[in-house]
Short mmCIF file of C-alpha atoms in Angstrom, two decimals:
data_model
loop_
_atom_site.label_atom_id
_atom_site.label_comp_id
_atom_site.label_asym_id
_atom_site.label_seq_id
_atom_site.Cartn_x
_atom_site.Cartn_y
_atom_site.Cartn_z
CA MET S 600 20.90 -10.76 61.17
CA SER S 601 17.90 -12.19 61.48
CA PRO S 602 16.89 -15.06 59.27
CA ALA S 603 14.28 -12.72 58.42
CA LEU S 604 15.92 -10.05 57.24
CA ILE S 605 17.78 -11.99 55.78
CA ASN S 606 14.97 -13.05 53.85
CA TYR S 607 13.69 -9.13 53.12
CA PHE S 608 17.17 -8.15 51.78
CA MET S 609 17.28 -11.02 49.14
CA ILE S 610 14.56 -10.49 48.04
CA LEU S 611 14.45 -6.74 47.53
CA LEU S 612 17.96 -7.64 45.60
CA PHE S 613 16.02 -9.74 43.86
CA LYS S 614 13.72 -7.82 43.05
CA ARG S 615 16.08 -4.88 41.38
CA ILE S 616 18.07 -7.36 39.16
CA VAL S 617 14.04 -8.39 38.49
CA PHE S 618 13.72 -4.64 37.09
CA PHE S 619 17.69 -3.45 35.80
CA LEU S 620 15.80 -6.44 33.09
CA LEU S 621 13.27 -5.63 32.54
CA PHE S 622 14.93 -2.21 32.03
CA ILE S 623 17.83 -3.78 29.86
CA LEU S 624 15.05 -5.65 27.59
CA SER S 625 12.87 -2.43 27.45
CA SER S 626 15.35 -0.81 25.93
CA LEU S 627 16.61 -3.11 23.44
CA ARG S 628 12.71 -2.69 21.89
CA LEU S 629 13.26 0.51 22.19
CA PHE S 630 16.43 0.47 20.04
CA PRO S 631 17.15 -2.35 17.84
CA GLN S 632 20.90 -3.53 17.54
CA THR S 633 21.53 -3.03 14.73
CA GLU S 634 20.95 1.30 15.48
CA ARG S 635 22.37 0.73 19.31
CA VAL S 636 25.41 -0.86 18.96
CA HIS S 637 26.48 -0.21 14.38
CA GLY S 638 25.46 2.97 14.44
CA ARG S 639 25.71 5.06 10.99
CA ILE S 640 26.06 4.11 7.65
CA ARG S 641 29.16 5.53 6.29
CA VAL S 642 30.83 4.90 2.74
CA THR S 643 34.52 2.18 3.56
CA ALA S 644 38.51 2.81 3.45
CA ASP S 645 38.45 1.63 0.14
CA GLY S 646 35.38 3.47 -1.46
CA HIS S 647 33.85 0.88 -2.98
CA PHE S 648 31.02 -0.16 -0.88
CA LEU S 649 28.85 0.58 3.06
CA GLU S 650 29.45 -0.33 6.05
CA TYR S 651 28.32 0.83 9.48
CA THR S 652 30.80 2.82 12.14
CA ASP S 653 31.55 -0.10 13.90
CA GLY S 654 32.80 -0.97 10.58
CA ARG S 655 29.16 -4.45 9.97
CA PRO S 656 29.47 -4.13 6.27
CA PHE S 657 26.11 -3.08 4.40
CA PHE S 658 25.17 -4.71 1.83
CA TRP S 659 22.43 -2.35 -0.09
CA LEU S 660 18.99 -4.34 -0.95
CA GLY S 661 16.60 -1.53 -1.56
CA ASP S 662 12.56 -1.58 -3.37
CA THR S 663 11.34 1.52 -4.75
CA GLY S 664 7.83 2.37 -2.89
CA TRP S 665 8.21 5.48 -3.96
CA GLU S 666 4.75 6.96 -3.44
CA LEU S 667 4.89 5.35 -0.50
CA PHE S 668 4.06 9.09 1.70
CA GLN S 669 0.83 10.09 -1.39
CA LYS S 670 -0.35 6.26 -1.69
CA LEU S 671 -0.85 4.33 1.83
CA LYS S 672 -2.44 5.13 4.78
CA LYS S 673 -0.01 3.65 8.83
CA GLU S 674 -1.16 0.43 9.00
CA GLU S 675 -0.70 -0.66 4.89
CA ILE S 676 3.01 0.97 5.24
CA GLU S 677 3.06 -0.84 8.37
CA LYS S 678 1.93 -4.43 6.45
CA TYR S 679 4.54 -3.11 2.61
CA PHE S 680 7.54 -2.56 5.85
CA ASP S 681 7.09 -6.07 7.76
CA ASN S 682 6.28 -7.38 3.77
CA ARG S 683 9.90 -6.13 2.05
CA ILE S 684 11.96 -7.50 5.32
CA ALA S 685 10.83 -10.25 5.65
CA LYS S 686 12.79 -11.31 2.06
CA GLY S 687 15.92 -9.56 3.40
CA PHE S 688 15.66 -5.76 2.22
CA ASN S 689 17.00 -3.09 3.77
CA VAL S 690 16.54 -0.04 2.67
CA ILE S 691 13.05 1.81 0.96
CA GLN S 692 13.42 4.66 -2.06
CA CYS S 693 10.36 6.62 -1.39
CA VAL S 694 9.63 10.33 -1.92
CA ILE S 695 8.51 13.17 0.25
CA LEU S 696 7.35 15.83 -1.99
CA HIS S 697 4.13 14.89 -4.50
CA ASP S 698 1.23 17.07 -6.53
CA GLY S 699 -0.80 15.89 -4.19
CA PRO S 700 -2.36 15.01 -0.62
CA ASP S 701 -2.36 11.96 1.42
CA GLN S 702 -4.03 9.72 2.29
CA TYR S 703 -5.42 11.61 5.33
CA GLY S 704 -6.28 14.75 2.76
CA ASP S 705 -3.36 16.45 3.68
CA LEU S 706 -1.13 18.17 0.98
CA PRO S 707 2.52 18.37 1.79
CA LEU S 708 3.51 22.73 1.55
CA TYR S 709 0.80 25.61 2.16
CA HIS S 710 -0.01 27.17 -1.38
CA HIS S 711 2.71 24.63 -2.93
CA ASP S 712 5.62 26.64 -1.49
CA PRO S 713 8.63 24.71 0.34
CA GLU S 714 8.96 26.84 2.53
CA LYS S 715 5.36 26.31 4.14
CA PRO S 716 5.53 23.08 4.74
CA VAL S 717 2.95 21.36 6.50
CA GLU S 718 3.03 19.63 9.59
CA LYS S 719 0.23 17.28 9.85
CA TYR S 720 1.50 15.75 6.07
CA PHE S 721 4.77 15.79 7.94
CA GLU S 722 3.40 14.30 11.01
CA LEU S 723 2.86 11.10 8.84
CA VAL S 724 6.55 11.42 7.31
CA ASP S 725 8.62 11.70 11.11
CA TRP S 726 6.13 7.68 11.72
CA ALA S 727 7.24 6.77 9.04
CA VAL S 728 10.70 6.68 9.47
CA LYS S 729 10.77 5.90 13.13
CA LYS S 730 8.53 2.66 12.68
CA ALA S 731 11.27 1.85 10.39
CA ARG S 732 14.32 2.10 12.95
CA GLU S 733 12.39 0.06 14.75
CA LYS S 734 11.91 -2.21 12.46
CA ASN S 735 16.14 -1.81 11.23
CA LEU S 736 15.08 -0.89 8.28
CA VAL S 737 16.70 2.32 6.22
CA LEU S 738 14.75 4.72 5.00
CA ALA S 739 16.16 6.72 1.44
CA LEU S 740 14.71 9.74 1.16
CA LEU S 741 13.26 11.58 -1.75
CA PRO S 742 13.13 15.59 -0.95
CA CYS S 743 10.90 15.66 -3.32
CA TRP S 744 10.60 14.05 -7.58
CA GLY S 745 13.34 15.79 -9.46
CA ASP S 746 10.75 17.16 -11.93
CA MET S 747 9.55 20.16 -8.67
CA VAL S 748 13.22 21.28 -10.06
CA THR S 749 14.16 20.91 -13.53
CA GLY S 750 9.45 21.01 -14.79
CA ILE S 751 10.76 19.05 -18.05
CA ARG S 752 8.62 16.23 -18.05
CA SER S 753 5.48 18.39 -16.98
CA LYS S 754 5.69 21.63 -18.53
CA VAL S 755 4.69 23.67 -15.61
CA PRO S 756 6.95 26.38 -13.81
CA PRO S 757 9.33 23.87 -11.41
CA LEU S 758 8.55 24.63 -7.47
CA PHE S 759 12.11 25.17 -6.55
CA ASN S 760 14.91 27.39 -7.25
CA GLU S 761 18.33 28.30 -4.86
CA LYS S 762 16.84 29.74 -2.30
CA ASN S 763 13.97 27.79 -1.21
CA ALA S 764 15.79 24.87 -1.82
CA TYR S 765 18.22 25.79 0.30
CA THR S 766 15.86 26.47 3.41
CA PHE S 767 13.80 23.46 2.60
CA GLY S 768 16.74 20.68 2.33
CA LEU S 769 18.09 22.78 6.24
CA PHE S 770 14.17 21.92 7.29
CA LEU S 771 14.66 18.46 6.06
CA GLY S 772 17.90 18.29 7.56
CA LYS S 773 17.34 19.40 11.12
CA ARG S 774 14.17 17.91 11.16
CA TYR S 775 15.27 14.32 10.75
CA LYS S 776 19.19 14.96 11.84
CA ASP S 777 18.86 12.30 14.68
CA TYR S 778 17.90 9.38 12.31
CA PRO S 779 20.81 7.22 11.22
CA ASN S 780 17.98 5.11 9.32
CA ILE S 781 18.01 7.85 5.88
CA ILE S 782 19.87 8.21 3.87
CA TRP S 783 19.16 10.86 1.35
CA VAL S 784 18.59 11.13 -2.33
CA ALA S 785 18.94 14.08 -4.89
CA GLY S 786 17.61 13.98 -8.33
CA GLY S 787 14.52 12.29 -7.99
CA ASP S 788 14.65 10.44 -11.94
CA ASN S 789 15.73 13.47 -13.91
CA PRO S 790 18.77 14.94 -15.15
CA ALA S 791 20.97 18.03 -13.42
CA PHE S 792 21.46 19.59 -16.28
CA VAL S 793 20.62 19.10 -20.62
CA ASP S 794 22.39 21.32 -23.41
CA THR S 795 19.81 23.68 -22.39
CA ALA S 796 19.40 24.24 -18.34
CA ASP S 797 21.43 23.56 -16.07
CA TRP S 798 19.52 22.67 -12.32
CA ARG S 799 22.88 21.09 -10.22
CA PRO S 800 22.29 25.06 -8.30
CA VAL S 801 19.34 24.04 -6.84
CA PHE S 802 20.51 20.52 -6.48
CA ARG S 803 22.96 21.24 -4.62
CA ALA S 804 21.15 24.46 -2.78
CA MET S 805 19.19 21.40 -1.59
CA ILE S 806 22.20 18.89 -0.13
CA LYS S 807 23.94 21.92 1.15
CA GLY S 808 21.08 22.76 3.03
CA ILE S 809 19.77 18.55 4.10
CA ARG S 810 24.12 18.61 5.36
CA GLU S 811 23.75 21.45 7.22
CA GLY S 812 21.01 20.83 8.87
CA THR S 813 22.15 17.16 9.49
CA GLY S 814 25.16 18.14 11.31
CA GLN S 815 27.64 17.01 8.63
CA GLN S 816 26.49 13.81 9.65
CA ALA S 817 23.39 13.25 5.99
CA LEU S 818 25.28 9.92 3.74
CA ILE S 819 23.20 11.23 -0.14
CA THR S 820 23.02 9.98 -3.80
CA TYR S 821 21.78 11.19 -6.39
CA HIS S 822 18.67 9.51 -8.33
CA PRO S 823 18.89 10.65 -11.97
CA TRP S 824 16.38 9.67 -14.89
CA GLY S 825 17.01 6.27 -16.94
CA GLU S 826 20.50 4.69 -18.59
CA ASN S 827 21.89 7.64 -16.86
CA SER S 828 24.47 7.57 -13.46
CA SER S 829 25.02 10.39 -11.27
CA THR S 830 28.36 10.23 -12.73
CA VAL S 831 27.28 11.51 -15.85
CA TYR S 832 25.95 14.91 -13.83
CA TRP S 833 28.55 14.59 -10.52
CA LYS S 834 31.82 13.57 -11.55
CA ASP S 835 33.43 16.38 -10.90
CA GLU S 836 32.77 17.95 -7.58
CA ASN S 837 32.68 16.32 -4.24
CA THR S 838 28.97 16.76 -4.02
CA LEU S 839 27.95 13.31 -3.37
CA ASP S 840 29.32 10.57 -0.68
CA PHE S 841 28.03 6.91 -3.35
CA ASN S 842 26.66 7.45 -7.20
CA MET S 843 23.59 5.71 -8.49
CA MET S 844 22.34 5.00 -11.85
CA GLN S 845 19.60 4.13 -13.57
CA SER S 846 18.87 1.51 -16.19
CA GLY S 847 15.39 1.96 -16.66
CA HIS S 848 12.69 -0.67 -18.29
CA ARG S 849 13.73 0.45 -21.56
CA THR S 850 15.23 -2.68 -22.96
CA HIS S 851 16.97 -6.17 -22.34
CA ASP S 852 20.14 -6.76 -21.17
CA LEU S 853 21.61 -3.40 -20.87
CA PRO S 854 24.76 -3.37 -20.14
CA VAL S 855 24.59 -2.33 -16.31
CA TRP S 856 27.94 -4.65 -15.81
CA GLU S 857 29.87 -2.17 -18.19
CA TRP S 858 28.74 0.99 -16.66
CA ILE S 859 28.86 -0.14 -12.87
CA LYS S 860 32.38 -0.70 -14.25
CA ARG S 861 32.91 2.11 -15.25
CA ASP S 862 31.89 4.16 -12.40
CA ARG S 863 33.61 2.53 -9.75
CA SER S 864 36.72 3.44 -11.63
CA LEU S 865 36.99 7.06 -11.66
CA LEU S 866 39.03 9.46 -8.26
CA PRO S 867 38.29 9.21 -5.96
CA ALA S 868 36.98 5.76 -6.05
CA LYS S 869 32.73 6.06 -4.53
CA PRO S 870 30.41 3.33 -4.36
CA VAL S 871 27.50 2.29 -6.80
CA LEU S 872 25.13 0.32 -7.55
CA ASP S 873 21.45 0.51 -10.10
CA GLY S 874 19.23 2.34 -8.20
CA GLU S 875 15.99 1.19 -10.38
CA PRO S 876 17.26 -1.62 -12.82
CA ASN S 877 13.61 -3.13 -14.89
CA TYR S 878 11.34 -3.88 -12.29
CA GLU S 879 9.11 -6.96 -12.51
CA ASP S 880 6.30 -7.16 -14.50
CA HIS S 881 6.83 -3.59 -16.51
CA PRO S 882 5.54 -3.17 -19.25
CA VAL S 883 8.99 -3.41 -21.95
CA ASN S 884 9.56 0.29 -22.73
CA TRP S 885 6.66 0.90 -20.63
CA ASP S 886 4.03 -0.55 -23.45
CA ASN S 887 2.26 -3.63 -22.46
CA LYS S 888 2.35 -4.37 -26.98
CA ASN S 889 6.43 -5.96 -26.26
CA GLY S 890 5.36 -7.73 -23.24
CA TYR S 891 7.32 -7.59 -19.46
CA PHE S 892 9.73 -7.85 -17.44
CA ARG S 893 9.59 -10.99 -15.45
CA ALA S 894 11.49 -11.78 -12.87
CA TYR S 895 14.19 -13.78 -15.29
CA ASP S 896 15.47 -10.49 -16.57
CA VAL S 897 15.40 -8.67 -13.45
CA ARG S 898 17.30 -11.10 -11.72
CA LYS S 899 19.99 -11.44 -15.01
CA GLN S 900 20.67 -7.28 -13.82
CA LEU S 901 20.96 -7.71 -9.91
CA TYR S 902 22.82 -10.08 -10.19
CA ARG S 903 24.93 -8.49 -13.40
CA SER S 904 25.68 -5.12 -12.05
CA VAL S 905 26.72 -7.10 -7.82
CA PHE S 906 28.49 -9.14 -9.51
CA ALA S 907 30.35 -6.05 -11.40
CA GLY S 908 31.09 -4.97 -8.06
CA ALA S 909 28.28 -2.45 -7.09
CA CYS S 910 27.26 -2.29 -3.33
CA GLY S 911 24.36 -3.30 -3.65
CA VAL S 912 21.59 -3.53 -5.98
CA THR S 913 17.32 -1.85 -5.55
CA TYR S 914 14.32 -4.37 -6.84
CA GLY S 915 11.51 -2.29 -8.06
CA HIS S 916 7.92 -4.23 -9.33
CA HIS S 917 6.14 -2.10 -11.42
CA ALA S 918 2.86 -2.17 -9.42
CA ILE S 919 4.16 -1.35 -5.54
CA TRP S 920 6.12 1.62 -6.66
CA GLN S 921 2.75 3.01 -7.72
CA PHE S 922 1.34 1.33 -4.72
CA TYR S 923 -1.47 0.89 -7.54
CA ASN S 924 -4.62 -0.44 -5.46
CA ALA S 925 -8.92 -0.24 -6.26
CA ARG S 926 -8.72 4.03 -5.12
CA ASP S 927 -6.78 4.47 -8.32
CA LYS S 928 -8.68 5.11 -11.54
CA LYS S 929 -6.38 3.86 -13.66
CA PRO S 930 -2.48 3.14 -13.63
CA ILE S 931 0.94 3.86 -14.83
CA ALA S 932 1.78 2.37 -18.39
CA TYR S 933 -0.10 -0.84 -17.59
CA ALA S 934 0.36 -2.38 -14.08
CA ASP S 935 -1.59 -5.76 -13.91
CA ARG S 936 -2.14 -5.73 -10.57
CA TYR S 937 -3.01 -4.60 -6.71
CA TRP S 938 0.42 -3.69 -5.34
CA THR S 939 -1.16 -6.12 -2.89
CA GLU S 940 -1.51 -9.01 -5.29
CA ALA S 941 2.57 -7.87 -5.91
CA LEU S 942 4.02 -8.54 -2.75
CA ASP S 943 4.93 -11.79 -2.98
CA ARG S 944 6.30 -12.15 -6.49
CA PRO S 945 9.75 -14.50 -8.13
CA GLY S 946 11.24 -11.33 -7.81
CA ALA S 947 11.13 -10.38 -4.47
CA PHE S 948 11.86 -13.52 -2.66
CA GLN S 949 14.61 -13.90 -5.11
CA ALA S 950 16.24 -10.48 -4.71
CA GLY S 951 16.89 -11.92 -0.95
CA TYR S 952 18.49 -14.57 -2.34
CA LEU S 953 21.00 -12.99 -4.12
CA LYS S 954 22.04 -11.02 -0.19
CA LYS S 955 22.40 -14.32 0.83
CA LEU S 956 24.93 -15.34 -1.74
CA ILE S 957 27.04 -12.15 -1.58
CA ALA S 958 26.60 -12.12 3.19
CA SER S 959 27.17 -16.06 2.51
CA ARG S 960 31.18 -15.06 2.24
CA SER S 961 32.41 -11.63 1.97
CA ILE S 962 30.74 -8.96 2.09
CA ASN S 963 33.02 -5.86 1.27
CA ARG S 964 35.95 -7.53 0.21
CA ARG S 965 35.12 -8.52 -3.17
CA VAL S 966 37.33 -7.91 -6.34
CA PRO S 967 35.47 -8.30 -9.66
CA ASP S 968 37.48 -10.28 -12.63
CA GLN S 969 36.03 -11.33 -16.01
CA THR S 970 39.70 -12.71 -16.27
CA ILE S 971 38.54 -15.76 -13.62
CA ILE S 972 36.03 -16.65 -17.64
CA GLU S 973 38.63 -18.90 -19.46
CA SER S 974 35.54 -19.99 -22.06
CA GLY S 975 31.81 -20.00 -22.69
CA GLN S 976 31.30 -16.07 -22.30
CA GLY S 977 28.45 -14.29 -24.09
CA GLU S 978 27.16 -11.45 -25.29
CA LYS S 979 24.35 -9.09 -23.77
CA GLY S 980 21.62 -11.20 -22.31
CA GLU S 981 23.88 -14.01 -22.10
CA TYR S 982 27.24 -11.78 -20.71
CA ILE S 983 28.42 -13.61 -17.78
CA THR S 984 30.36 -11.86 -14.81
CA ALA S 985 32.86 -13.53 -11.64
CA PHE S 986 34.18 -11.86 -8.55
CA HIS S 987 36.44 -13.85 -6.25
CA GLY S 988 37.48 -12.73 -2.54
CA ALA S 989 40.02 -10.27 -1.73
CA ASP S 990 41.83 -12.79 0.08
CA SER S 991 41.60 -15.52 -2.56
CA SER S 992 39.83 -18.16 -1.01
CA TYR S 993 36.66 -18.37 -3.10
CA LEU S 994 34.99 -16.88 -6.60
CA MET S 995 32.12 -17.35 -7.70
CA VAL S 996 30.38 -16.92 -11.37
CA TYR S 997 27.45 -15.59 -13.14
CA LEU S 998 26.13 -17.45 -15.38
CA PRO S 999 22.59 -15.94 -17.05
CA VAL S 1000 21.98 -19.25 -19.38
CA GLY S 1001 23.17 -22.25 -18.42
CA LYS S 1002 26.22 -23.77 -20.18
CA LYS S 1003 29.17 -25.20 -20.30
CA VAL S 1004 32.07 -21.80 -18.53
CA GLY S 1005 35.34 -22.78 -17.88
CA ILE S 1006 37.06 -20.83 -15.25
CA TYR S 1007 40.78 -19.51 -14.62
CA THR S 1008 41.45 -20.18 -11.04
CA ALA S 1009 44.44 -18.17 -10.86
CA SER S 1010 42.74 -15.97 -8.45
CA LEU S 1011 41.64 -18.50 -6.66
CA LYS S 1012 44.33 -19.26 -3.40
CA ALA S 1013 44.59 -23.49 -3.16
CA THR S 1014 45.22 -26.81 -3.36
CA GLU S 1015 42.17 -28.72 -2.88
CA VAL S 1016 38.58 -26.88 -3.69
CA ILE S 1017 35.40 -27.30 -3.03
CA ALA S 1018 32.92 -26.08 -5.89
CA TRP S 1019 28.72 -25.69 -6.14
CA TRP S 1020 25.92 -24.81 -7.99
CA PHE S 1021 23.99 -22.31 -6.50
CA ASN S 1022 20.66 -21.35 -7.76
CA PRO S 1023 19.00 -18.23 -8.35
CA LYS S 1024 15.84 -18.57 -8.45
CA SER S 1025 15.14 -21.28 -5.60
CA GLY S 1026 17.90 -19.72 -3.30
CA LYS S 1027 19.30 -23.39 -2.89
CA SER S 1028 22.70 -25.05 -3.25
CA LEU S 1029 23.56 -28.47 -4.92
CA LYS S 1030 27.90 -29.33 -3.62
CA ILE S 1031 28.99 -30.19 -6.88
CA GLY S 1032 32.09 -31.57 -5.65
CA LEU S 1033 36.14 -32.20 -3.93
CA PHE S 1034 38.53 -30.88 -6.61
CA GLN S 1035 42.22 -30.96 -6.92
CA LYS S 1036 42.89 -27.04 -8.44
CA LYS S 1037 43.90 -26.84 -11.75
CA THR S 1038 44.85 -24.31 -13.79
CA ILE S 1039 41.44 -24.56 -15.72
CA MET S 1040 38.46 -26.32 -14.86
CA SER S 1041 35.22 -26.46 -16.35
CA PHE S 1042 31.88 -27.40 -15.21
CA MET S 1043 28.92 -27.75 -16.65
CA PRO S 1044 25.22 -26.56 -14.32
CA PRO S 1045 22.67 -29.46 -13.98
CA GLU S 1046 20.12 -27.55 -16.23
CA THR S 1047 21.40 -25.23 -19.15
CA GLY S 1048 19.20 -23.25 -21.76
CA THR S 1049 17.24 -19.33 -21.59
CA GLY S 1050 16.08 -19.27 -18.37
CA ASN S 1051 17.68 -21.38 -16.67
CA ASP S 1052 20.34 -19.15 -14.58
CA TRP S 1053 23.44 -19.89 -11.99
CA VAL S 1054 25.72 -19.29 -10.01
CA LEU S 1055 28.84 -21.36 -10.01
CA VAL S 1056 30.66 -21.10 -5.95
CA MET S 1057 34.26 -22.47 -5.73
CA ASP S 1058 35.88 -22.90 -2.26
CA SER S 1059 39.37 -23.31 -0.79
CA THR S 1060 39.10 -26.39 1.42
CA GLU S 1061 41.43 -24.32 3.99
CA LYS S 1062 37.96 -21.25 4.78
CA LEU S 1063 35.21 -24.61 6.13
CA PHE S 1064 32.39 -22.10 3.80
CA SER S 1065 29.06 -23.15 4.98
CA GLU S 1066 27.25 -23.82 1.47
CA PRO S 1067 26.06 -20.76 -0.41
CA GLY S 1068 23.73 -18.45 0.74
CA SER S 1069 22.93 -21.03 3.67
CA ILE S 1070 23.77 -18.82 6.48
CA THR S 1071 21.22 -15.75 6.78
CA ALA S 1072 21.64 -13.02 5.18
CA ASN S 1073 23.64 -9.91 8.15
CA GLY S 1074 24.10 -6.72 5.76
CA ARG S 1075 21.74 -4.73 7.57
#
C-alpha cells in the first residue's frame, strides 16, 4: 500500500474517532450522568431511605418552590434552579394547578374543569421538568393544592371528585411517565379527612391515575397540613411509598424528632421526612408581631429530624415559596423581602452543609441512637439528637445549644477515635484530637450558649475518614 493511501486511511480513521468522541460528549450533555447511569429513585430494601435503582444513595434536600409555575417566567425558573443546585439542593417541591394564570397569561384548565387541561399552560410545566432533568434536579410535583379537593380553606366547592381526579392523575402520569426526575406528592397542605368529611376516595383516585399513567413507576407521598403527618391519614393502607410530615410554622422547637421516630417505627417500614419545617424569615404563627424564624431556628429543626432518622429534609423560605416580587400588590403573611433577595439567605447555605456532612460519612447507613447521649440532654430548644453508622465506625451528635456533653461510646467499635466539632453555621470542621476510646467521654464545644449549635463527630481510626463535611455531597 502506498504512503499516500496509508495517510488517507489514517486521516479517515482519525475523523471517525473524533466524530465518535463528539457523539459521546453530546450524549452526556443530553442525558446527564445522574439520570443516564443511576435511574429512578426508589425506597431502600430496609424501608428507611431512598436510593437510585443502581443502589446509589439519595439524600433528599428539598426547597419549597410551591408557586413556581404561577409566579415565574422561564428565565426566572432557571435562575432559581441554578441557585438551589449550587447550594446542594436536589429536590424542588412545586404545585401544578393554581387558581390563576401563569406569567404568560395561560390558565391551567378550561372552565376550571380538571378533565380539560390547557395545553399551553402544560408546555411551561413540560419545559420546567425537562430543564430540571438537564440539571439533575428532582421535581416533587403536587398535582394541585389540597383545597381543590377539600374546599376546607377556600370555602368554595372543590374542583375534584373521584371521576375527574382519576382522569387528571392519569393525564399527568402519562404525560410525564418518561421522566425519572419526578416524585409525586398528593395532599397539598390539607388533611385527607376530618371528623365531618373524608376525601381519601378522591385522593386515592388521583393517585391511582398517576400510577396507571406511569406504568406503576411513580414514587408517591402525601403533603399534609401543619403539625401533621401523612401517617395520620394513610398508615392503615399501602397507598403511599414514603411518608411526609409538616412540622410547620406555629411555634419554635416542635418535637419533630419524636414524630420522625414514631413514623419510622411503623410497619411496613417506609422512609419519612419533614417536608415543611419552619421557613427562614417566616413570621412565627403567621404574625410578624411574634417575630420571625431565622437561620438558627431552621437549622435546629433540619438537623434534629435528620439525626432522628429521616431520609432527608426540606428547607423553605417565606418569600421564595410564594415568589414574592415587585409585580405583587402585597405579600402573603408579612414576607419581609422579595424572593430574589432571599435566595442567598444563611439558612439556604446551611441546609447544604447538612447534606455535605451526612454524605461525608454514610447517607443510607444511619442508625438513630439516643443512648449515645450520656449527659447534657435538654428539652425543647436544647434537645440533643444522635445517630451512629450501621457498621459502628462513627457517630454524630447534634447539640442545638453549645454546652458540655457526655458520650456513651458503646455504639462505636474502635480502640482509638478521632473527634471533631462540625459548625452548622459555617460548614467547617475543627479537629479535637486523637483519643483512646473510653466508655464515657466528655466534650465541650468551642463556643457555648444559645445560637451556637454544633455537631460532635467521632470516628474510628480504622476507617480513615476525611474531615466531616469535606466531601462534596453526592446524594443527588
